[in-house]
Short mmCIF file of C-alpha atoms in Angstrom, two decimals:
data_model
loop_
_atom_site.label_atom_id
_atom_site.label_comp_id
_atom_site.label_asym_id
_atom_site.label_seq_id
_atom_site.Cartn_x
_atom_site.Cartn_y
_atom_site.Cartn_z
CA MET A 27 -8.63 30.33 -21.42
CA GLU A 28 -9.61 26.67 -21.94
CA ILE A 29 -5.98 25.71 -22.61
CA LEU A 30 -4.90 27.50 -19.43
CA LYS A 31 -7.61 25.70 -17.47
CA GLN A 32 -6.45 22.32 -18.80
CA LYS A 33 -2.85 23.14 -17.94
CA MET A 34 -3.80 24.12 -14.39
CA SER A 35 -5.71 20.88 -13.90
CA GLN A 36 -2.75 18.80 -15.06
CA PHE A 37 -0.70 17.04 -12.39
CA GLN A 38 2.88 17.71 -13.43
CA GLN A 39 4.45 15.58 -10.70
CA ILE A 40 2.80 12.46 -9.28
CA CYS A 41 4.06 10.21 -6.50
CA ILE A 42 2.70 6.68 -6.03
CA SER A 43 3.44 4.69 -2.87
CA ARG A 44 3.51 0.89 -3.09
CA ILE A 45 6.07 -0.13 -0.48
CA ASP A 46 5.08 -3.73 0.17
CA ARG A 47 5.33 -7.02 -1.75
CA ILE A 48 5.95 -8.00 -5.37
CA GLY A 49 2.38 -9.14 -5.97
CA ASP A 50 0.99 -5.92 -4.49
CA LEU A 51 2.87 -3.80 -7.01
CA ILE A 52 1.98 -6.10 -9.91
CA ILE A 53 -1.76 -5.81 -9.22
CA SER A 54 -1.32 -2.02 -8.97
CA THR A 55 -0.13 -1.74 -12.57
CA PRO A 56 -3.63 -1.40 -14.10
CA ALA A 57 -4.13 1.71 -11.95
CA ILE A 58 -0.62 2.98 -12.76
CA LYS A 59 -1.40 2.48 -16.47
CA ALA A 60 -4.56 4.55 -15.99
CA ILE A 61 -2.49 7.29 -14.34
CA ARG A 62 0.04 7.28 -17.18
CA SER A 63 -2.76 7.28 -19.76
CA ASN A 64 -4.65 10.17 -18.18
CA TRP A 65 -1.61 12.32 -17.36
CA PRO A 66 0.88 11.26 -20.06
CA ASN A 67 3.20 14.24 -19.61
CA SER A 68 3.51 13.97 -15.86
CA LYS A 69 6.66 12.80 -14.13
CA ILE A 70 5.66 9.73 -12.12
CA THR A 71 7.74 8.71 -9.10
CA LEU A 72 7.19 5.30 -7.52
CA LEU A 73 7.98 4.69 -3.86
CA ALA A 74 8.83 0.98 -3.79
CA SER A 75 10.18 -1.50 -1.27
CA SER A 76 13.51 -3.28 -1.66
CA ILE A 77 11.50 -6.42 -2.47
CA ASN A 78 9.27 -5.08 -5.24
CA SER A 79 11.42 -2.34 -6.77
CA LYS A 80 12.61 -4.69 -9.55
CA VAL A 81 9.04 -5.19 -10.87
CA LEU A 82 8.84 -1.89 -12.78
CA LYS A 83 12.53 -1.39 -13.40
CA ASN A 84 12.86 -0.17 -17.03
CA SER A 85 9.08 0.22 -17.30
CA LYS A 86 7.60 3.11 -19.29
CA LEU A 87 4.82 3.39 -16.73
CA ILE A 88 7.05 5.32 -14.32
CA ASP A 89 9.93 7.77 -14.54
CA GLU A 90 11.71 7.20 -11.24
CA ILE A 91 11.87 4.74 -8.35
CA ILE A 92 12.70 5.67 -4.77
CA ILE A 93 13.42 2.57 -2.68
CA ILE A 94 12.29 2.52 0.94
CA LYS A 95 13.54 -0.36 3.06
CA HIS A 96 11.45 -1.24 6.10
CA GLU A 97 14.65 -2.07 7.97
CA ASP A 98 16.06 1.42 7.31
CA SER A 99 16.77 3.57 10.34
CA LEU A 100 14.31 6.27 11.37
CA ILE A 101 16.84 8.91 10.30
CA LYS A 102 17.04 7.48 6.78
CA LYS A 103 13.25 7.34 6.49
CA ILE A 104 13.01 10.95 7.61
CA LYS A 105 15.55 11.92 4.93
CA ILE A 106 13.38 10.24 2.30
CA LEU A 107 10.34 12.09 3.65
CA ARG A 108 12.24 15.39 3.39
CA THR A 109 13.08 14.58 -0.24
CA ILE A 110 9.38 13.96 -0.91
CA GLN A 111 8.38 17.17 0.85
CA LYS A 112 10.88 19.30 -1.08
CA ARG A 113 9.44 18.14 -4.39
CA LYS A 114 5.93 19.28 -3.43
CA TYR A 115 4.16 16.76 -5.64
CA ASP A 116 0.94 17.83 -7.31
CA LEU A 117 -0.60 14.47 -6.45
CA PHE A 118 0.37 11.76 -3.96
CA ILE A 119 -1.44 8.43 -4.27
CA ASN A 120 -1.10 5.86 -1.52
CA PHE A 121 -1.91 2.27 -2.51
CA SER A 122 -0.09 0.57 0.40
CA PRO A 123 -2.15 -0.18 3.54
CA THR A 124 0.84 0.23 5.84
CA ASN A 125 1.35 2.79 8.59
CA LEU A 126 4.61 3.98 7.03
CA SER A 127 2.94 4.57 3.67
CA TYR A 128 0.03 6.45 5.25
CA PHE A 129 2.54 8.53 7.19
CA LEU A 130 4.49 9.44 4.03
CA CYS A 131 1.26 10.44 2.30
CA LEU A 132 0.00 12.47 5.25
CA PHE A 133 3.22 14.50 5.59
CA SER A 134 4.20 14.62 1.91
CA PHE A 135 3.24 18.31 1.45
CA ALA A 136 1.58 17.22 -1.80
CA ASN A 137 -1.04 19.56 -3.23
CA LYS A 138 -3.57 16.72 -3.56
CA LYS A 139 -3.63 13.35 -1.81
CA GLY A 140 -5.51 10.14 -2.61
CA VAL A 141 -5.68 7.06 -0.35
CA ILE A 142 -7.43 3.72 -0.02
CA ILE A 143 -8.36 2.41 3.43
CA TYR A 144 -9.17 -1.30 3.61
CA LEU A 145 -11.38 -2.23 6.54
CA SER A 146 -10.83 -5.59 8.20
CA ARG A 147 -12.19 -8.77 6.59
CA TYR A 148 -13.28 -9.81 10.04
CA LYS A 149 -15.90 -8.38 12.40
CA LYS A 150 -13.93 -5.50 13.88
CA TYR A 151 -16.34 -2.61 14.31
CA PHE A 152 -13.64 -0.01 14.88
CA SER A 153 -11.35 -1.20 12.09
CA LYS A 154 -8.95 1.52 10.98
CA LEU A 155 -10.95 4.10 12.95
CA PHE A 156 -7.92 6.34 13.58
CA HIS A 157 -6.86 6.13 9.93
CA ARG A 158 -10.36 7.01 8.78
CA LEU A 159 -10.62 10.05 11.03
CA ILE A 160 -7.21 11.48 10.19
CA LEU A 161 -7.08 10.70 6.47
CA GLN A 162 -10.61 11.87 5.73
CA LEU A 163 -9.71 15.22 7.28
CA THR A 164 -6.38 15.61 5.49
CA CYS A 165 -6.71 13.89 2.10
CA ASP A 166 -8.66 15.02 -0.95
CA TYR A 167 -9.66 11.62 -2.32
CA VAL A 168 -10.41 8.83 0.14
CA ASP A 169 -11.90 5.43 -0.69
CA ILE A 170 -12.92 3.33 2.31
CA ILE A 171 -13.26 -0.32 1.30
CA ASN A 172 -15.72 -2.26 3.43
CA ARG A 173 -14.60 -5.75 2.47
CA GLN A 174 -17.23 -7.52 4.56
CA LEU A 175 -20.04 -5.65 2.80
CA LEU A 176 -18.58 -6.13 -0.68
CA PHE A 177 -18.13 -9.85 -0.06
CA LYS A 178 -21.61 -10.26 1.43
CA THR A 179 -23.29 -8.44 -1.47
CA LYS A 180 -21.13 -10.25 -4.07
CA LYS A 181 -19.67 -7.01 -5.45
CA ASP A 182 -16.32 -6.72 -7.19
CA MET A 183 -13.67 -6.36 -4.49
CA HIS A 184 -10.49 -7.19 -6.42
CA GLN A 185 -7.77 -4.83 -5.27
CA SER A 186 -6.84 -3.93 -8.85
CA GLN A 187 -10.38 -2.67 -9.35
CA MET A 188 -10.35 -0.82 -6.02
CA MET A 189 -7.24 1.06 -7.11
CA LEU A 190 -8.75 1.84 -10.51
CA ASN A 191 -11.84 3.18 -8.74
CA LEU A 192 -9.68 5.66 -6.84
CA ILE A 193 -8.05 6.87 -10.08
CA GLU A 194 -11.50 7.24 -11.65
CA LYS A 195 -12.54 9.39 -8.69
CA ILE A 196 -9.47 11.61 -9.09
CA SER A 197 -9.59 11.90 -12.89
CA LYS A 198 -13.39 11.87 -13.22
CA LYS A 199 -12.94 9.39 -16.06
CA SER A 200 -13.79 5.73 -16.53
CA PHE A 201 -11.12 3.12 -17.30
CA ARG A 202 -12.08 -0.24 -18.76
CA ASP A 203 -10.23 -3.30 -20.02
CA ILE A 204 -6.93 -2.28 -18.43
CA GLU A 205 -4.66 -5.22 -17.78
CA ILE A 206 -1.53 -5.90 -15.77
CA GLN A 207 1.69 -4.75 -17.42
CA ILE A 208 5.20 -5.70 -16.32
CA PRO A 209 8.42 -5.63 -18.38
CA VAL A 210 10.24 -8.87 -19.19
CA ASN A 211 13.77 -9.58 -20.41
CA SER A 212 13.43 -10.44 -24.12
CA VAL A 213 16.96 -11.92 -24.23
CA LEU A 214 16.11 -14.46 -21.53
CA GLU A 215 12.83 -15.22 -23.28
CA GLY A 216 14.73 -15.96 -26.47
CA LYS A 217 17.09 -18.34 -24.66
CA ILE A 218 14.17 -20.28 -23.17
CA LYS A 219 12.48 -20.62 -26.57
CA ASN A 220 15.74 -21.75 -28.14
CA VAL A 221 16.51 -24.43 -25.56
CA PHE A 222 13.18 -25.94 -24.55
CA THR A 223 10.97 -27.41 -27.25
CA LYS A 224 8.66 -29.20 -24.80
CA LYS A 225 5.89 -27.31 -23.05
CA ILE A 226 6.91 -25.87 -19.69
CA ILE A 227 5.10 -26.39 -16.38
CA THR A 228 6.31 -24.09 -13.59
CA ILE A 229 5.81 -25.04 -9.94
CA HIS A 230 6.53 -22.33 -7.39
CA LEU A 231 8.00 -23.70 -4.14
CA SER A 232 6.33 -21.29 -1.76
CA ARG A 233 6.40 -22.06 1.95
CA ARG A 234 2.59 -21.90 1.76
CA TRP A 235 2.60 -25.43 0.39
CA ILE A 236 3.28 -26.66 3.91
CA ASN A 237 0.35 -26.42 6.32
CA LYS A 238 -1.76 -28.64 8.55
CA TYR A 239 -3.54 -30.12 5.51
CA TYR A 240 -0.50 -30.70 3.31
CA ASN A 241 3.06 -31.70 4.18
CA ILE A 242 6.37 -32.23 2.43
CA ASN A 243 5.60 -35.91 1.81
CA ASN A 244 2.43 -34.91 -0.03
CA PHE A 245 4.47 -32.51 -2.12
CA ASN A 246 7.05 -35.21 -2.93
CA GLU A 247 4.22 -37.44 -4.12
CA LEU A 248 2.93 -34.64 -6.35
CA ILE A 249 6.34 -34.12 -7.95
CA ASN A 250 6.75 -37.85 -8.58
CA LYS A 251 3.33 -38.02 -10.23
CA LEU A 252 3.96 -35.03 -12.44
CA LEU A 253 7.37 -36.28 -13.56
CA GLN A 254 5.66 -39.18 -15.27
CA LYS A 255 4.29 -36.68 -17.79
CA ASN A 256 7.20 -36.83 -20.25
CA GLN A 257 5.62 -34.35 -22.63
CA TYR A 258 6.55 -31.50 -20.28
CA VAL A 259 9.64 -29.78 -18.92
CA PHE A 260 9.24 -28.76 -15.27
CA PHE A 261 10.73 -25.70 -13.61
CA LEU A 262 10.75 -25.54 -9.81
CA THR A 263 11.18 -21.95 -8.66
CA THR A 264 12.26 -21.25 -5.10
CA GLU A 265 11.80 -18.29 -2.79
CA LYS A 266 14.96 -18.89 -0.76
CA GLU A 267 18.09 -20.80 -1.70
CA ASN A 268 18.15 -22.79 1.53
CA ASP A 269 14.46 -23.15 2.32
CA GLU A 270 14.57 -26.13 4.67
CA ASN A 271 11.13 -27.29 3.51
CA PHE A 272 12.34 -28.00 -0.01
CA ILE A 273 16.10 -28.38 0.24
CA GLU A 274 16.01 -32.17 -0.19
CA ILE A 275 13.85 -31.81 -3.29
CA THR A 276 15.95 -29.11 -4.91
CA LYS A 277 19.14 -31.15 -4.35
CA LYS A 278 17.76 -33.85 -6.65
CA PHE A 279 17.50 -31.64 -9.71
CA ARG A 280 19.75 -29.49 -11.82
CA PRO A 281 19.92 -25.77 -11.04
CA LEU A 282 19.75 -23.54 -14.08
CA GLU A 283 20.75 -19.91 -14.48
CA LEU A 284 19.34 -18.48 -17.69
CA ASN A 285 21.91 -15.70 -17.91
CA GLY A 286 24.63 -18.35 -18.02
CA LEU A 287 23.27 -20.14 -21.07
CA ASN A 288 25.66 -20.11 -24.04
CA GLU A 289 25.99 -22.07 -27.28
CA GLU A 290 27.87 -24.97 -25.67
CA ASN A 291 25.66 -25.65 -22.66
CA THR A 292 22.55 -25.01 -24.76
CA LYS A 293 23.54 -28.01 -26.93
CA ASN A 294 23.97 -30.12 -23.79
CA LEU A 295 20.54 -29.13 -22.50
CA LYS A 296 18.91 -30.02 -25.82
CA THR A 297 20.33 -33.54 -25.70
CA THR A 298 19.77 -34.29 -22.00
CA ASN A 299 16.92 -36.48 -20.80
CA ASN A 300 16.55 -34.34 -17.71
CA ASN A 301 13.13 -32.69 -17.66
CA VAL A 302 13.29 -30.93 -14.28
CA PHE A 303 15.23 -27.74 -13.56
CA ILE A 304 15.58 -25.51 -10.51
CA LEU A 305 15.48 -21.73 -10.68
CA ASP A 306 17.07 -21.10 -7.32
CA ASN A 307 17.43 -18.21 -4.93
CA TYR A 308 14.66 -16.14 -6.44
CA LYS A 309 16.23 -14.55 -9.51
CA TYR A 310 13.36 -12.30 -10.53
CA SER A 311 14.19 -11.80 -14.22
CA ASP A 312 14.65 -15.56 -14.74
CA TRP A 313 11.45 -16.24 -12.84
CA ILE A 314 9.15 -14.03 -14.89
CA SER A 315 10.78 -15.08 -18.18
CA VAL A 316 10.08 -18.76 -17.45
CA ILE A 317 6.54 -17.99 -16.28
CA LYS A 318 5.79 -16.12 -19.49
CA GLN A 319 6.93 -19.10 -21.58
CA SER A 320 5.04 -21.66 -19.47
CA LYS A 321 1.97 -23.62 -20.50
CA HIS A 322 0.72 -23.76 -16.91
CA ILE A 323 1.69 -22.52 -13.43
CA ILE A 324 1.07 -24.36 -10.15
CA THR A 325 1.41 -22.36 -6.94
CA PRO A 326 -0.17 -21.54 -3.60
CA GLU A 327 -1.59 -18.01 -3.50
CA SER A 328 1.39 -15.68 -4.02
CA GLY A 329 2.88 -13.04 -6.29
CA CYS A 330 3.48 -15.81 -8.81
CA THR A 331 -0.27 -15.85 -9.58
CA HIS A 332 -0.16 -12.19 -10.63
CA ILE A 333 2.82 -12.69 -12.93
CA ALA A 334 0.91 -15.52 -14.59
CA ALA A 335 -2.08 -13.19 -14.97
CA ALA A 336 0.12 -10.52 -16.55
CA PHE A 337 1.12 -12.92 -19.33
CA LYS A 338 -2.26 -14.71 -19.57
CA VAL A 339 -0.71 -18.03 -18.54
CA PRO A 340 -3.28 -20.42 -16.99
CA VAL A 341 -2.54 -21.01 -13.33
CA THR A 342 -3.66 -23.42 -10.62
CA VAL A 343 -3.87 -21.38 -7.41
CA ILE A 344 -4.18 -23.12 -4.05
CA TYR A 345 -5.62 -21.30 -1.04
CA ASN A 346 -5.58 -22.25 2.64
CA SER A 347 -9.03 -23.03 4.07
CA ASP A 348 -7.93 -21.51 7.41
CA ASN A 349 -7.15 -18.11 5.85
CA ALA A 350 -10.46 -16.86 4.41
CA PRO A 351 -9.85 -18.45 0.98
CA ASP A 352 -12.95 -17.02 -0.69
CA TYR A 353 -12.09 -13.51 0.52
CA ILE A 354 -8.49 -13.84 -0.62
CA HIS A 355 -9.55 -15.18 -4.01
CA LYS A 356 -11.97 -12.31 -4.61
CA GLU A 357 -9.41 -9.72 -3.53
CA TYR A 358 -6.19 -11.13 -4.97
CA GLY A 359 -7.18 -13.73 -7.57
CA PRO A 360 -5.45 -13.67 -10.99
CA TRP A 361 -6.71 -10.50 -12.69
CA LYS A 362 -8.78 -11.16 -15.82
CA SER A 363 -7.11 -14.47 -16.65
CA ILE A 364 -7.85 -18.20 -16.72
CA HIS A 365 -7.21 -19.96 -13.43
CA HIS A 366 -8.07 -23.11 -11.50
CA LYS A 367 -8.91 -22.51 -7.83
CA LEU A 368 -8.13 -25.18 -5.22
CA ILE A 369 -8.25 -25.08 -1.42
CA PHE A 370 -6.00 -26.90 1.04
CA SER A 371 -8.46 -28.80 3.25
CA ASP A 372 -9.33 -32.23 4.60
CA SER A 373 -11.90 -32.71 1.84
CA CYS A 374 -9.70 -31.88 -1.16
CA ASN A 375 -7.09 -34.22 -2.66
CA ILE A 376 -4.78 -31.55 -4.04
CA ASN A 377 -2.46 -33.94 -5.86
CA ASP A 378 -5.23 -35.70 -7.77
CA GLU A 379 -6.87 -32.39 -8.66
CA ILE A 380 -3.62 -30.97 -10.07
CA ASN A 381 -2.65 -34.15 -11.86
CA ASN A 382 -6.06 -34.56 -13.48
CA HIS A 383 -6.20 -30.90 -14.50
CA LEU A 384 -2.99 -31.25 -16.53
CA ASP A 385 -4.19 -34.37 -18.37
#
């Protein structure tokens, strides 16, 4: 009887929706690990976006990925919904705070549904009122996150923990010391170790560098300062091949594609005096392989911070003072890892802070 009871309580098929950005999926992996740990024999399907689907490709945490593109036609999205409905999942968990993701959860025909609703960081008294009314009536496990209250009372409000809390509510178990887990290409790692004997500093060229407190000239000055540190090799990673903010900078340095490294060009790299390389056009596998082998990462707040956290690489994270930096840091800061927090503002000399921190 006890065995039958356990079998009945087991979720045989689980669907997880995370159809947004790379960083959002990365910080969801502690919760996905908890799901895999608690229901090890379940088939886990991940609904992912075209942007973040590569994060858990070949990962043991999930069994299948269904890609949903936001630019897809309504007909195509309805077809995906019909596929979800036909499977009649035992459990549907929605981690994405998007209307499309809530819609898929609501009409999934899943036996049990779990959702997180994040209320506004700002003083909006009716924040997500419609979502709260509908989802509390139709879903079995609902966590409403009052970010203003959590911030005011100095409670843990990191989104990784919020997702773990939902899984604890569903499983009625506690999960501790769960870290981010993402797969990395061991072949590319080996090539990096073989070629570069100096310590690596990775600088991510996010468009968030450029704001009213910091311009491209400031960034050029930073690069020139850092290049005087001959004990390092620098990798500049870009988000877009032709980002007009950084195109003049990236033209100065040698682009490098790790997959293209062979015995001949490896010898050339070992003998060159060049200590700056470009990883261009956002090649994800190259990006995370270099980050894992880095001594330090420098980046504005972005998915790059979460990759650094996954591999326990110290990171300098820079937030914008006009975009609730303390909120963002508490919600999205590097999960359980060493980091140096800076804020773009009139009162902070970013270049000196970064330069001194690396000394």
